[in-house]
Amino acid sequence: MTRGRRHIGVAERRARLALRHRLAGTARAATPEEVADSLVALHGSDPATVHLAVAARLAEPAKAIAETERALYEDRTLVRMHGMRHTVFVFPSGLTAVVHASTGLTVAARERAALLRDMAVAGAPDAAWLADVEEATLAALARRGQATAAELAVDEPRLREQFVHAAGKSYEGVHTVSSRLLRVLGVEGKVVRGRPLGSWTSGRFRWAPAPAHPAMDVAGAQAALLRRWLRACGPATEADLKWWTGWRVTEVRGALAAIGAEEVALDEGTGYVADGDTEPVAAPEEPWAALLPALDPTAMGWRHRDWYLDPVLRPLLFDRSGNVGPTVWWNGRVVGGWAQRPDGGIVWRIPEAGVRREAAASVEAEAGQLRALLGATRVTPRFRTPLERELTA
């Protein structure tokens, strides 16, 4: 134990995860809004992940699909938008301004500069032309409420204009103004993804006007976001915080100082918790199991993962780019993986024999609930991993 700092060991970190991430039976949530608020953000790159991550944490998982659709597309209490690391997440609506100021502005400036540079190299129209197209596009979207890129191009035909990207290189391609411009408008916080064209598993989204983002001081927004994240995921190392936010080290350190984060000792070194969050947390009384989807925010929450993930399992559960597949959890740690077969069956594997015997009944109960939730729907992770492929073969 480091002198002057309380040591938080693996057992307590798993207890915090179980309770704060709504995974233990007694900690399950009543609504998708409660789930998102507890986790800060739901990973949204794979549309199915949002609904399945909610289902794994609801007291009544059968309501997850309908309730998540309500929150996203009717009440708009949850918003799908670009966030940390230039990745799509689903945030509580009250947090969108914080995310935009703390993270989106820097990415947005880079994305717009890249678009203008690529257009200039290709001999496409200039920034003034693009600004005019942008203004017309946003006006059309405001009139329609929600629209696809193709629908917006009916109102603003210049969105169909194309230009060659990376001419003469192995990755040369033809880009459409609509796809690049709408992406830039997304990271700039001017548009967000609306209701999908298909079912809840579809990755083809309409666009919608973004909620109003009141101006915020960048440093203040970074402090607010980091405070929320540490309340949900602390303790964490500086490397964890830098990885999750995508910020520079100096920004992470500045936010830690601004919120008065407290240092604690972790097995891997110095960690941080939110001010006043050093009181011991006891593990749930009842054992618990969970089947979390690919890219779940808990599984992807930290850069250092040995405290909840045996390194032996990494090659089975992650793809080559570091994306996690569907995972089986038992009392605060990843113990295996699961998949949905073409016939709809939920299959799982826990390599460690002792854990498999201990957890089997609870895991099978979770699998049964998931099978009932999915019904005729088939879910294939956007980023497939070795164990998921093997289980569905």
mmCIF file of C-alpha atoms in Angstrom:
data_model
loop_
_atom_site.group_PDB
_atom_site.id
_atom_site.type_symbol
_atom_site.label_atom_id
_atom_site.label_comp_id
_atom_site.label_asym_id
_atom_site.label_seq_id
_atom_site.Cartn_x
_atom_site.Cartn_y
_atom_site.Cartn_z
ATOM 1 C CA MET A 1 0.000 0.000 0.000
ATOM 2 C CA THR A 2 1.292 3.446 -0.959
ATOM 3 C CA ARG A 3 1.755 5.666 2.105
ATOM 4 C CA GLY A 4 -1.017 8.254 2.463
ATOM 5 C CA ARG A 5 -3.248 6.694 -0.167
ATOM 6 C CA ARG A 6 -5.973 4.159 0.337
ATOM 7 C CA HIS A 7 -5.443 0.984 -1.618
ATOM 8 C CA ILE A 8 -8.399 -0.146 -3.709
ATOM 9 C CA GLY A 9 -7.941 -3.769 -4.669
ATOM 10 C CA VAL A 10 -9.414 -5.889 -7.405
ATOM 11 C CA ALA A 11 -12.311 -7.174 -5.283
ATOM 12 C CA GLU A 12 -13.524 -3.666 -4.474
ATOM 13 C CA ARG A 13 -13.104 -2.484 -8.056
ATOM 14 C CA ARG A 14 -15.319 -5.363 -9.175
ATOM 15 C CA ALA A 15 -17.860 -4.469 -6.495
ATOM 16 C CA ARG A 16 -17.988 -0.866 -7.704
ATOM 17 C CA LEU A 17 -18.427 -2.069 -11.282
ATOM 18 C CA ALA A 18 -21.265 -4.435 -10.301
ATOM 19 C CA LEU A 19 -23.248 -1.734 -8.526
ATOM 20 C CA ARG A 20 -22.468 1.414 -10.473
ATOM 21 C CA HIS A 21 -22.817 -0.223 -13.872
ATOM 22 C CA ARG A 22 -26.173 -1.721 -12.900
ATOM 23 C CA LEU A 23 -25.068 -5.320 -13.431
ATOM 24 C CA ALA A 24 -25.743 -6.938 -10.057
ATOM 25 C CA GLY A 25 -29.314 -8.088 -9.601
ATOM 26 C CA THR A 26 -30.076 -5.590 -6.839
ATOM 27 C CA ALA A 27 -28.645 -2.701 -8.885
ATOM 28 C CA ARG A 28 -30.661 -3.149 -12.072
ATOM 29 C CA ALA A 29 -32.303 -0.009 -13.476
ATOM 30 C CA ALA A 30 -35.902 0.835 -14.318
ATOM 31 C CA THR A 31 -35.322 2.816 -17.541
ATOM 32 C CA PRO A 32 -32.779 3.252 -20.357
ATOM 33 C CA GLU A 33 -32.214 6.798 -19.108
ATOM 34 C CA GLU A 34 -31.054 5.447 -15.737
ATOM 35 C CA VAL A 35 -28.691 3.047 -17.489
ATOM 36 C CA ALA A 36 -27.132 5.740 -19.678
ATOM 37 C CA ASP A 37 -26.823 8.121 -16.761
ATOM 38 C CA SER A 38 -25.059 5.459 -14.684
ATOM 39 C CA LEU A 39 -22.585 4.646 -17.460
ATOM 40 C CA VAL A 40 -22.143 8.232 -18.778
ATOM 41 C CA ALA A 41 -22.442 6.902 -22.337
ATOM 42 C CA LEU A 42 -23.538 3.825 -24.267
ATOM 43 C CA HIS A 43 -21.294 2.768 -27.138
ATOM 44 C CA GLY A 44 -23.220 3.428 -30.350
ATOM 45 C CA SER A 45 -21.017 2.289 -33.246
ATOM 46 C CA ASP A 46 -23.015 -0.941 -33.466
ATOM 47 C CA PRO A 47 -26.735 -0.063 -33.265
ATOM 48 C CA ALA A 48 -27.664 -3.319 -31.528
ATOM 49 C CA THR A 49 -25.181 -2.659 -28.729
ATOM 50 C CA VAL A 50 -27.239 0.231 -27.350
ATOM 51 C CA HIS A 51 -30.396 -1.847 -26.891
ATOM 52 C CA LEU A 52 -28.623 -4.963 -25.626
ATOM 53 C CA ALA A 53 -26.486 -2.972 -23.184
ATOM 54 C CA VAL A 54 -29.688 -1.501 -21.763
ATOM 55 C CA ALA A 55 -31.382 -4.907 -21.630
ATOM 56 C CA ALA A 56 -28.500 -6.390 -19.624
ATOM 57 C CA ARG A 57 -29.056 -3.743 -16.946
ATOM 58 C CA LEU A 58 -32.836 -3.414 -16.715
ATOM 59 C CA ALA A 59 -34.863 -5.040 -13.975
ATOM 60 C CA GLU A 60 -37.331 -5.935 -16.741
ATOM 61 C CA PRO A 61 -35.172 -6.683 -19.793
ATOM 62 C CA ALA A 62 -38.187 -7.571 -21.931
ATOM 63 C CA LYS A 63 -38.964 -3.833 -22.096
ATOM 64 C CA ALA A 64 -35.514 -2.847 -23.328
ATOM 65 C CA ILE A 65 -36.166 -2.545 -27.074
ATOM 66 C CA ALA A 66 -39.378 -0.544 -26.860
ATOM 67 C CA GLU A 67 -38.146 1.656 -24.027
ATOM 68 C CA THR A 68 -34.816 2.415 -25.713
ATOM 69 C CA GLU A 69 -36.650 3.320 -28.931
ATOM 70 C CA ARG A 70 -38.890 5.644 -26.916
ATOM 71 C CA ALA A 71 -35.942 7.356 -25.242
ATOM 72 C CA LEU A 72 -34.000 7.753 -28.500
ATOM 73 C CA TYR A 73 -36.700 8.706 -30.995
ATOM 74 C CA GLU A 74 -39.802 9.883 -29.152
ATOM 75 C CA ASP A 75 -38.783 11.581 -25.916
ATOM 76 C CA ARG A 76 -35.236 12.322 -27.150
ATOM 77 C CA THR A 77 -33.926 11.887 -23.628
ATOM 78 C CA LEU A 78 -31.067 9.905 -25.170
ATOM 79 C CA VAL A 79 -29.087 11.273 -28.123
ATOM 80 C CA ARG A 80 -26.833 9.403 -30.539
ATOM 81 C CA MET A 81 -23.853 11.593 -31.505
ATOM 82 C CA HIS A 82 -20.101 11.669 -31.944
ATOM 83 C CA GLY A 83 -18.151 11.817 -28.712
ATOM 84 C CA MET A 84 -14.881 10.666 -27.255
ATOM 85 C CA ARG A 85 -12.221 9.327 -29.627
ATOM 86 C CA HIS A 86 -14.343 10.384 -32.625
ATOM 87 C CA THR A 87 -16.668 7.473 -31.822
ATOM 88 C CA VAL A 88 -20.470 7.403 -31.912
ATOM 89 C CA PHE A 89 -22.083 7.106 -28.473
ATOM 90 C CA VAL A 90 -25.537 7.513 -26.967
ATOM 91 C CA PHE A 91 -25.614 10.159 -24.232
ATOM 92 C CA PRO A 92 -28.216 11.472 -21.827
ATOM 93 C CA SER A 93 -29.582 14.597 -23.518
ATOM 94 C CA GLY A 94 -28.442 16.760 -20.620
ATOM 95 C CA LEU A 95 -24.825 15.780 -21.243
ATOM 96 C CA THR A 96 -24.597 16.576 -24.959
ATOM 97 C CA ALA A 97 -23.387 20.151 -24.480
ATOM 98 C CA VAL A 98 -20.655 18.963 -22.105
ATOM 99 C CA VAL A 99 -19.479 16.308 -24.566
ATOM 100 C CA HIS A 100 -19.563 18.737 -27.473
ATOM 101 C CA ALA A 101 -17.476 21.371 -25.683
ATOM 102 C CA SER A 102 -15.062 18.961 -23.990
ATOM 103 C CA THR A 103 -14.374 16.710 -26.941
ATOM 104 C CA GLY A 104 -16.295 17.537 -30.108
ATOM 105 C CA LEU A 105 -14.903 20.980 -30.888
ATOM 106 C CA THR A 106 -11.324 19.802 -31.384
ATOM 107 C CA VAL A 107 -12.357 16.862 -33.548
ATOM 108 C CA ALA A 108 -14.755 19.030 -35.538
ATOM 109 C CA ALA A 109 -12.079 21.564 -36.464
ATOM 110 C CA ARG A 110 -9.834 18.767 -37.674
ATOM 111 C CA GLU A 111 -12.615 17.123 -39.703
ATOM 112 C CA ARG A 112 -13.684 20.319 -41.459
ATOM 113 C CA ALA A 113 -10.089 21.178 -42.331
ATOM 114 C CA ALA A 114 -9.612 17.681 -43.757
ATOM 115 C CA LEU A 115 -12.747 17.971 -45.895
ATOM 116 C CA LEU A 116 -11.717 21.341 -47.313
ATOM 117 C CA ARG A 117 -8.201 20.071 -47.976
ATOM 118 C CA ASP A 118 -9.452 16.953 -49.762
ATOM 119 C CA MET A 119 -11.840 19.004 -51.893
ATOM 120 C CA ALA A 120 -9.110 21.458 -52.817
ATOM 121 C CA VAL A 121 -6.717 18.703 -53.859
ATOM 122 C CA ALA A 122 -9.453 17.209 -56.034
ATOM 123 C CA GLY A 123 -10.218 20.558 -57.650
ATOM 124 C CA ALA A 124 -13.697 20.662 -56.098
ATOM 125 C CA PRO A 125 -15.485 23.937 -55.169
ATOM 126 C CA ASP A 126 -14.101 26.053 -52.351
ATOM 127 C CA ALA A 127 -15.054 26.785 -48.735
ATOM 128 C CA ALA A 128 -17.584 29.467 -49.682
ATOM 129 C CA TRP A 129 -19.419 27.002 -51.913
ATOM 130 C CA LEU A 130 -19.395 24.392 -49.120
ATOM 131 C CA ALA A 131 -20.723 26.919 -46.605
ATOM 132 C CA ASP A 132 -23.606 27.727 -48.937
ATOM 133 C CA VAL A 133 -24.424 24.027 -49.353
ATOM 134 C CA GLU A 134 -24.241 23.576 -45.593
ATOM 135 C CA GLU A 135 -26.676 26.413 -44.927
ATOM 136 C CA ALA A 136 -29.162 25.042 -47.432
ATOM 137 C CA THR A 137 -28.819 21.515 -46.030
ATOM 138 C CA LEU A 138 -29.465 22.578 -42.448
ATOM 139 C CA ALA A 139 -32.483 24.585 -43.561
ATOM 140 C CA ALA A 140 -33.875 21.579 -45.416
ATOM 141 C CA LEU A 141 -33.328 19.358 -42.394
ATOM 142 C CA ALA A 142 -35.084 21.847 -40.132
ATOM 143 C CA ARG A 143 -38.108 21.791 -42.460
ATOM 144 C CA ARG A 144 -38.215 18.003 -42.651
ATOM 145 C CA GLY A 145 -37.428 17.256 -38.997
ATOM 146 C CA GLN A 146 -35.610 14.045 -39.939
ATOM 147 C CA ALA A 147 -34.251 12.953 -43.317
ATOM 148 C CA THR A 148 -31.803 10.677 -45.066
ATOM 149 C CA ALA A 149 -28.913 12.042 -47.093
ATOM 150 C CA ALA A 150 -30.790 11.084 -50.272
ATOM 151 C CA GLU A 151 -33.871 13.010 -49.142
ATOM 152 C CA LEU A 152 -31.796 16.062 -48.301
ATOM 153 C CA ALA A 153 -30.181 15.884 -51.749
ATOM 154 C CA VAL A 154 -33.637 16.339 -53.297
ATOM 155 C CA ASP A 155 -33.823 19.709 -51.548
ATOM 156 C CA GLU A 156 -30.139 20.546 -52.061
ATOM 157 C CA PRO A 157 -28.876 18.794 -55.248
ATOM 158 C CA ARG A 158 -25.303 19.960 -54.700
ATOM 159 C CA LEU A 159 -25.025 17.305 -51.972
ATOM 160 C CA ARG A 160 -24.745 14.766 -54.816
ATOM 161 C CA GLU A 161 -21.511 16.306 -56.062
ATOM 162 C CA GLN A 162 -18.545 13.921 -55.976
ATOM 163 C CA PHE A 163 -14.785 14.322 -55.757
ATOM 164 C CA VAL A 164 -11.852 11.923 -55.881
ATOM 165 C CA HIS A 165 -10.089 11.281 -52.586
ATOM 166 C CA ALA A 166 -6.404 10.238 -52.451
ATOM 167 C CA ALA A 167 -6.012 10.099 -56.239
ATOM 168 C CA GLY A 168 -3.321 7.685 -57.389
ATOM 169 C CA LYS A 169 -3.018 5.934 -54.030
ATOM 170 C CA SER A 170 -3.990 2.380 -53.134
ATOM 171 C CA TYR A 171 -6.950 3.663 -51.112
ATOM 172 C CA GLU A 172 -8.213 6.068 -53.791
ATOM 173 C CA GLY A 173 -11.981 6.526 -53.689
ATOM 174 C CA VAL A 174 -14.827 8.730 -54.790
ATOM 175 C CA HIS A 175 -16.443 10.720 -51.992
ATOM 176 C CA THR A 176 -19.865 12.326 -52.095
ATOM 177 C CA VAL A 177 -20.296 15.772 -50.581
ATOM 178 C CA SER A 178 -23.331 14.574 -48.621
ATOM 179 C CA SER A 179 -21.500 11.793 -46.775
ATOM 180 C CA ARG A 180 -18.507 13.926 -45.855
ATOM 181 C CA LEU A 181 -20.438 17.104 -45.030
ATOM 182 C CA LEU A 182 -23.033 15.364 -42.844
ATOM 183 C CA ARG A 183 -20.240 13.653 -40.964
ATOM 184 C CA VAL A 184 -18.575 17.009 -40.315
ATOM 185 C CA LEU A 185 -21.886 18.546 -39.231
ATOM 186 C CA GLY A 186 -22.288 15.623 -36.855
ATOM 187 C CA VAL A 187 -18.991 16.158 -35.068
ATOM 188 C CA GLU A 188 -19.657 19.897 -35.044
ATOM 189 C CA GLY A 189 -22.813 19.237 -33.054
ATOM 190 C CA LYS A 190 -25.190 20.591 -35.718
ATOM 191 C CA VAL A 191 -26.878 17.290 -36.624
ATOM 192 C CA VAL A 192 -27.371 13.962 -34.865
ATOM 193 C CA ARG A 193 -28.493 10.527 -35.961
ATOM 194 C CA GLY A 194 -32.250 10.060 -35.869
ATOM 195 C CA ARG A 195 -34.503 7.027 -36.308
ATOM 196 C CA PRO A 196 -32.991 4.207 -38.421
ATOM 197 C CA LEU A 197 -34.476 3.243 -41.762
ATOM 198 C CA GLY A 198 -34.923 -0.364 -40.680
ATOM 199 C CA SER A 199 -35.294 -2.125 -37.352
ATOM 200 C CA TRP A 200 -33.404 -1.374 -34.145
ATOM 201 C CA THR A 201 -30.425 -3.365 -35.483
ATOM 202 C CA SER A 202 -30.101 -1.227 -38.628
ATOM 203 C CA GLY A 203 -27.048 0.952 -39.154
ATOM 204 C CA ARG A 204 -28.752 3.192 -41.747
ATOM 205 C CA PHE A 205 -29.924 6.291 -39.919
ATOM 206 C CA ARG A 206 -31.842 9.390 -40.768
ATOM 207 C CA TRP A 207 -30.352 12.707 -39.719
ATOM 208 C CA ALA A 208 -32.012 15.150 -37.336
ATOM 209 C CA PRO A 209 -31.197 18.638 -36.032
ATOM 210 C CA ALA A 210 -28.982 18.482 -32.962
ATOM 211 C CA PRO A 211 -30.253 19.686 -29.591
ATOM 212 C CA ALA A 212 -29.148 23.196 -28.696
ATOM 213 C CA HIS A 213 -25.626 23.329 -27.298
ATOM 214 C CA PRO A 214 -25.161 26.343 -25.037
ATOM 215 C CA ALA A 215 -21.636 27.699 -25.177
ATOM 216 C CA MET A 216 -19.370 26.179 -22.540
ATOM 217 C CA ASP A 217 -15.802 26.764 -21.506
ATOM 218 C CA VAL A 218 -13.728 23.848 -22.802
ATOM 219 C CA ALA A 219 -11.786 23.328 -19.580
ATOM 220 C CA GLY A 220 -14.975 23.529 -17.535
ATOM 221 C CA ALA A 221 -16.681 21.004 -19.785
ATOM 222 C CA GLN A 222 -13.727 18.645 -19.534
ATOM 223 C CA ALA A 223 -13.849 18.877 -15.750
ATOM 224 C CA ALA A 224 -17.588 18.162 -15.739
ATOM 225 C CA LEU A 225 -17.225 15.124 -18.008
ATOM 226 C CA LEU A 226 -14.307 13.686 -16.066
ATOM 227 C CA ARG A 227 -16.148 14.104 -12.768
ATOM 228 C CA ARG A 228 -19.144 12.181 -14.179
ATOM 229 C CA TRP A 229 -16.923 9.438 -15.533
ATOM 230 C CA LEU A 230 -14.958 8.951 -12.322
ATOM 231 C CA ARG A 231 -18.219 8.687 -10.366
ATOM 232 C CA ALA A 232 -19.244 5.890 -12.700
ATOM 233 C CA CYS A 233 -15.928 4.184 -13.403
ATOM 234 C CA GLY A 234 -13.396 5.261 -10.784
ATOM 235 C CA PRO A 235 -10.845 4.350 -9.741
ATOM 236 C CA ALA A 236 -8.919 4.712 -12.974
ATOM 237 C CA THR A 237 -5.361 5.428 -13.982
ATOM 238 C CA GLU A 238 -4.218 8.441 -15.946
ATOM 239 C CA ALA A 239 -3.737 6.122 -18.928
ATOM 240 C CA ASP A 240 -7.348 4.918 -18.581
ATOM 241 C CA LEU A 241 -8.600 8.491 -18.571
ATOM 242 C CA LYS A 242 -6.499 9.528 -21.551
ATOM 243 C CA TRP A 243 -7.674 6.485 -23.514
ATOM 244 C CA TRP A 244 -11.374 6.907 -22.737
ATOM 245 C CA THR A 245 -11.525 10.645 -23.387
ATOM 246 C CA GLY A 246 -9.082 10.826 -26.261
ATOM 247 C CA TRP A 247 -7.638 14.002 -24.715
ATOM 248 C CA ARG A 248 -4.024 15.037 -24.375
ATOM 249 C CA VAL A 249 -2.291 14.180 -21.109
ATOM 250 C CA THR A 250 -2.171 17.859 -20.169
ATOM 251 C CA GLU A 251 -5.952 18.106 -20.578
ATOM 252 C CA VAL A 252 -6.522 15.029 -18.409
ATOM 253 C CA ARG A 253 -4.249 16.380 -15.692
ATOM 254 C CA GLY A 254 -5.893 19.784 -15.842
ATOM 255 C CA ALA A 255 -9.367 18.265 -15.425
ATOM 256 C CA LEU A 256 -8.191 16.053 -12.552
ATOM 257 C CA ALA A 257 -6.835 19.096 -10.746
ATOM 258 C CA ALA A 258 -9.967 21.139 -11.458
ATOM 259 C CA ILE A 259 -12.303 18.583 -9.862
ATOM 260 C CA GLY A 260 -10.028 17.837 -6.921
ATOM 261 C CA ALA A 261 -9.767 14.161 -7.823
ATOM 262 C CA GLU A 262 -8.248 12.041 -5.067
ATOM 263 C CA GLU A 263 -5.316 9.714 -5.603
ATOM 264 C CA VAL A 264 -5.601 6.079 -4.564
ATOM 265 C CA ALA A 265 -3.268 3.133 -4.880
ATOM 266 C CA LEU A 266 -4.131 0.446 -7.415
ATOM 267 C CA ASP A 267 -2.304 -2.782 -8.167
ATOM 268 C CA GLU A 268 -1.017 -1.226 -11.412
ATOM 269 C CA GLY A 269 -0.009 2.095 -9.812
ATOM 270 C CA THR A 270 -1.641 5.421 -9.025
ATOM 271 C CA GLY A 271 -5.358 5.740 -9.648
ATOM 272 C CA TYR A 272 -7.935 8.489 -9.220
ATOM 273 C CA VAL A 273 -11.446 8.710 -7.814
ATOM 274 C CA ALA A 274 -13.830 11.645 -7.626
ATOM 275 C CA ASP A 275 -13.546 13.907 -4.611
ATOM 276 C CA GLY A 276 -14.990 12.146 -1.556
ATOM 277 C CA ASP A 277 -15.334 8.759 -3.265
ATOM 278 C CA THR A 278 -12.797 6.856 -1.189
ATOM 279 C CA GLU A 279 -15.206 5.061 1.150
ATOM 280 C CA PRO A 280 -15.052 1.253 0.870
ATOM 281 C CA VAL A 281 -17.675 -0.409 -1.326
ATOM 282 C CA ALA A 282 -18.842 -3.890 -0.412
ATOM 283 C CA ALA A 283 -19.584 -6.559 -2.999
ATOM 284 C CA PRO A 284 -23.224 -7.461 -3.696
ATOM 285 C CA GLU A 285 -24.511 -10.162 -1.370
ATOM 286 C CA GLU A 286 -25.818 -12.342 -4.197
ATOM 287 C CA PRO A 287 -23.608 -13.634 -7.040
ATOM 288 C CA TRP A 288 -24.479 -12.278 -10.462
ATOM 289 C CA ALA A 289 -23.999 -13.044 -14.117
ATOM 290 C CA ALA A 290 -24.401 -10.886 -17.213
ATOM 291 C CA LEU A 291 -24.229 -11.354 -20.967
ATOM 292 C CA LEU A 292 -22.956 -8.069 -22.361
ATOM 293 C CA PRO A 293 -22.997 -7.231 -26.084
ATOM 294 C CA ALA A 294 -20.070 -6.465 -28.333
ATOM 295 C CA LEU A 295 -18.575 -3.013 -27.633
ATOM 296 C CA ASP A 296 -20.393 -2.777 -24.308
ATOM 297 C CA PRO A 297 -19.261 0.349 -22.408
ATOM 298 C CA THR A 298 -18.238 -1.663 -19.338
ATOM 299 C CA ALA A 299 -16.032 -4.068 -21.266
ATOM 300 C CA MET A 300 -14.515 -1.117 -23.197
ATOM 301 C CA GLY A 301 -14.349 1.243 -20.220
ATOM 302 C CA TRP A 302 -10.675 1.090 -19.245
ATOM 303 C CA ARG A 303 -7.339 0.803 -21.013
ATOM 304 C CA HIS A 304 -5.928 -1.393 -18.218
ATOM 305 C CA ARG A 305 -8.262 -4.397 -18.030
ATOM 306 C CA ASP A 306 -6.414 -7.133 -16.162
ATOM 307 C CA TRP A 307 -8.479 -6.534 -13.019
ATOM 308 C CA TYR A 308 -11.628 -7.703 -14.788
ATOM 309 C CA LEU A 309 -10.328 -9.589 -17.829
ATOM 310 C CA ASP A 310 -7.888 -12.500 -17.778
ATOM 311 C CA PRO A 311 -5.240 -11.756 -20.447
ATOM 312 C CA VAL A 312 -5.624 -15.354 -21.641
ATOM 313 C CA LEU A 313 -9.111 -14.490 -22.903
ATOM 314 C CA ARG A 314 -8.112 -11.412 -24.885
ATOM 315 C CA PRO A 315 -7.238 -13.159 -28.160
ATOM 316 C CA LEU A 316 -10.636 -14.898 -28.093
ATOM 317 C CA LEU A 317 -12.790 -11.885 -27.232
ATOM 318 C CA PHE A 318 -11.179 -8.990 -29.119
ATOM 319 C CA ASP A 319 -10.601 -8.388 -32.813
ATOM 320 C CA ARG A 320 -7.300 -7.116 -34.168
ATOM 321 C CA SER A 321 -8.364 -3.478 -33.790
ATOM 322 C CA GLY A 322 -9.150 -3.821 -30.101
ATOM 323 C CA ASN A 323 -12.944 -4.103 -30.367
ATOM 324 C CA VAL A 324 -14.476 -6.419 -27.783
ATOM 325 C CA GLY A 325 -17.064 -9.023 -28.751
ATOM 326 C CA PRO A 326 -19.963 -10.383 -26.674
ATOM 327 C CA THR A 327 -18.774 -11.252 -23.159
ATOM 328 C CA VAL A 328 -19.956 -13.421 -20.265
ATOM 329 C CA TRP A 329 -19.477 -11.883 -16.810
ATOM 330 C CA TRP A 330 -19.450 -13.562 -13.421
ATOM 331 C CA ASN A 331 -19.160 -11.517 -10.218
ATOM 332 C CA GLY A 332 -17.301 -8.591 -11.738
ATOM 333 C CA ARG A 333 -15.027 -10.212 -14.275
ATOM 334 C CA VAL A 334 -15.141 -11.468 -17.835
ATOM 335 C CA VAL A 335 -15.078 -15.274 -17.820
ATOM 336 C CA GLY A 336 -16.096 -16.128 -21.389
ATOM 337 C CA GLY A 337 -18.087 -15.160 -24.447
ATOM 338 C CA TRP A 338 -21.452 -15.762 -26.090
ATOM 339 C CA ALA A 339 -23.059 -15.584 -29.509
ATOM 340 C CA GLN A 340 -26.388 -15.964 -31.267
ATOM 341 C CA ARG A 341 -26.594 -18.837 -33.718
ATOM 342 C CA PRO A 342 -28.481 -18.558 -37.027
ATOM 343 C CA ASP A 343 -31.378 -20.518 -35.507
ATOM 344 C CA GLY A 344 -31.693 -17.896 -32.773
ATOM 345 C CA GLY A 345 -30.152 -19.951 -29.978
ATOM 346 C CA ILE A 346 -27.857 -18.221 -27.480
ATOM 347 C CA VAL A 347 -24.668 -20.207 -26.917
ATOM 348 C CA TRP A 348 -21.886 -19.403 -24.501
ATOM 349 C CA ARG A 349 -18.502 -20.690 -23.426
ATOM 350 C CA ILE A 350 -16.576 -20.316 -20.175
ATOM 351 C CA PRO A 351 -13.130 -21.909 -20.594
ATOM 352 C CA GLU A 352 -12.341 -22.225 -16.870
ATOM 353 C CA ALA A 353 -14.012 -25.435 -15.651
ATOM 354 C CA GLY A 354 -14.468 -24.386 -12.028
ATOM 355 C CA VAL A 355 -16.071 -21.075 -12.947
ATOM 356 C CA ARG A 356 -18.207 -22.809 -15.573
ATOM 357 C CA ARG A 357 -19.715 -25.142 -12.984
ATOM 358 C CA GLU A 358 -20.269 -22.342 -10.483
ATOM 359 C CA ALA A 359 -21.812 -19.875 -12.926
ATOM 360 C CA ALA A 360 -23.674 -22.170 -15.327
ATOM 361 C CA ALA A 361 -27.181 -21.842 -13.881
ATOM 362 C CA SER A 362 -27.023 -18.049 -13.633
ATOM 363 C CA VAL A 363 -25.507 -17.648 -17.094
ATOM 364 C CA GLU A 364 -28.122 -19.927 -18.625
ATOM 365 C CA ALA A 365 -30.868 -17.867 -16.983
ATOM 366 C CA GLU A 366 -29.425 -14.702 -18.546
ATOM 367 C CA ALA A 367 -29.179 -16.485 -21.902
ATOM 368 C CA GLY A 368 -32.827 -17.462 -21.656
ATOM 369 C CA GLN A 369 -33.889 -13.870 -21.060
ATOM 370 C CA LEU A 370 -31.773 -12.701 -23.979
ATOM 371 C CA ARG A 371 -33.220 -15.388 -26.243
ATOM 372 C CA ALA A 372 -36.743 -14.296 -25.331
ATOM 373 C CA LEU A 373 -35.887 -10.639 -25.927
ATOM 374 C CA LEU A 374 -34.435 -11.239 -29.392
ATOM 375 C CA GLY A 375 -37.144 -13.581 -30.635
ATOM 376 C CA ALA A 376 -36.924 -13.699 -34.429
ATOM 377 C CA THR A 377 -34.271 -10.961 -34.555
ATOM 378 C CA ARG A 378 -30.747 -12.030 -35.484
ATOM 379 C CA VAL A 379 -27.827 -9.977 -34.215
ATOM 380 C CA THR A 380 -24.352 -10.182 -35.720
ATOM 381 C CA PRO A 381 -21.715 -7.922 -34.123
ATOM 382 C CA ARG A 382 -20.318 -5.262 -36.401
ATOM 383 C CA PHE A 383 -16.787 -6.295 -35.404
ATOM 384 C CA ARG A 384 -16.588 -10.067 -35.198
ATOM 385 C CA THR A 385 -14.181 -11.783 -32.822
ATOM 386 C CA PRO A 386 -12.622 -15.270 -32.854
ATOM 387 C CA LEU A 387 -14.818 -16.831 -30.154
ATOM 388 C CA GLU A 388 -18.017 -15.308 -31.526
ATOM 389 C CA ARG A 389 -17.230 -16.716 -34.974
ATOM 390 C CA GLU A 390 -16.388 -20.110 -33.508
ATOM 391 C CA LEU A 391 -19.620 -20.309 -31.496
ATOM 392 C CA THR A 392 -21.753 -19.497 -34.518
ATOM 393 C CA ALA A 393 -19.953 -21.849 -36.932
#
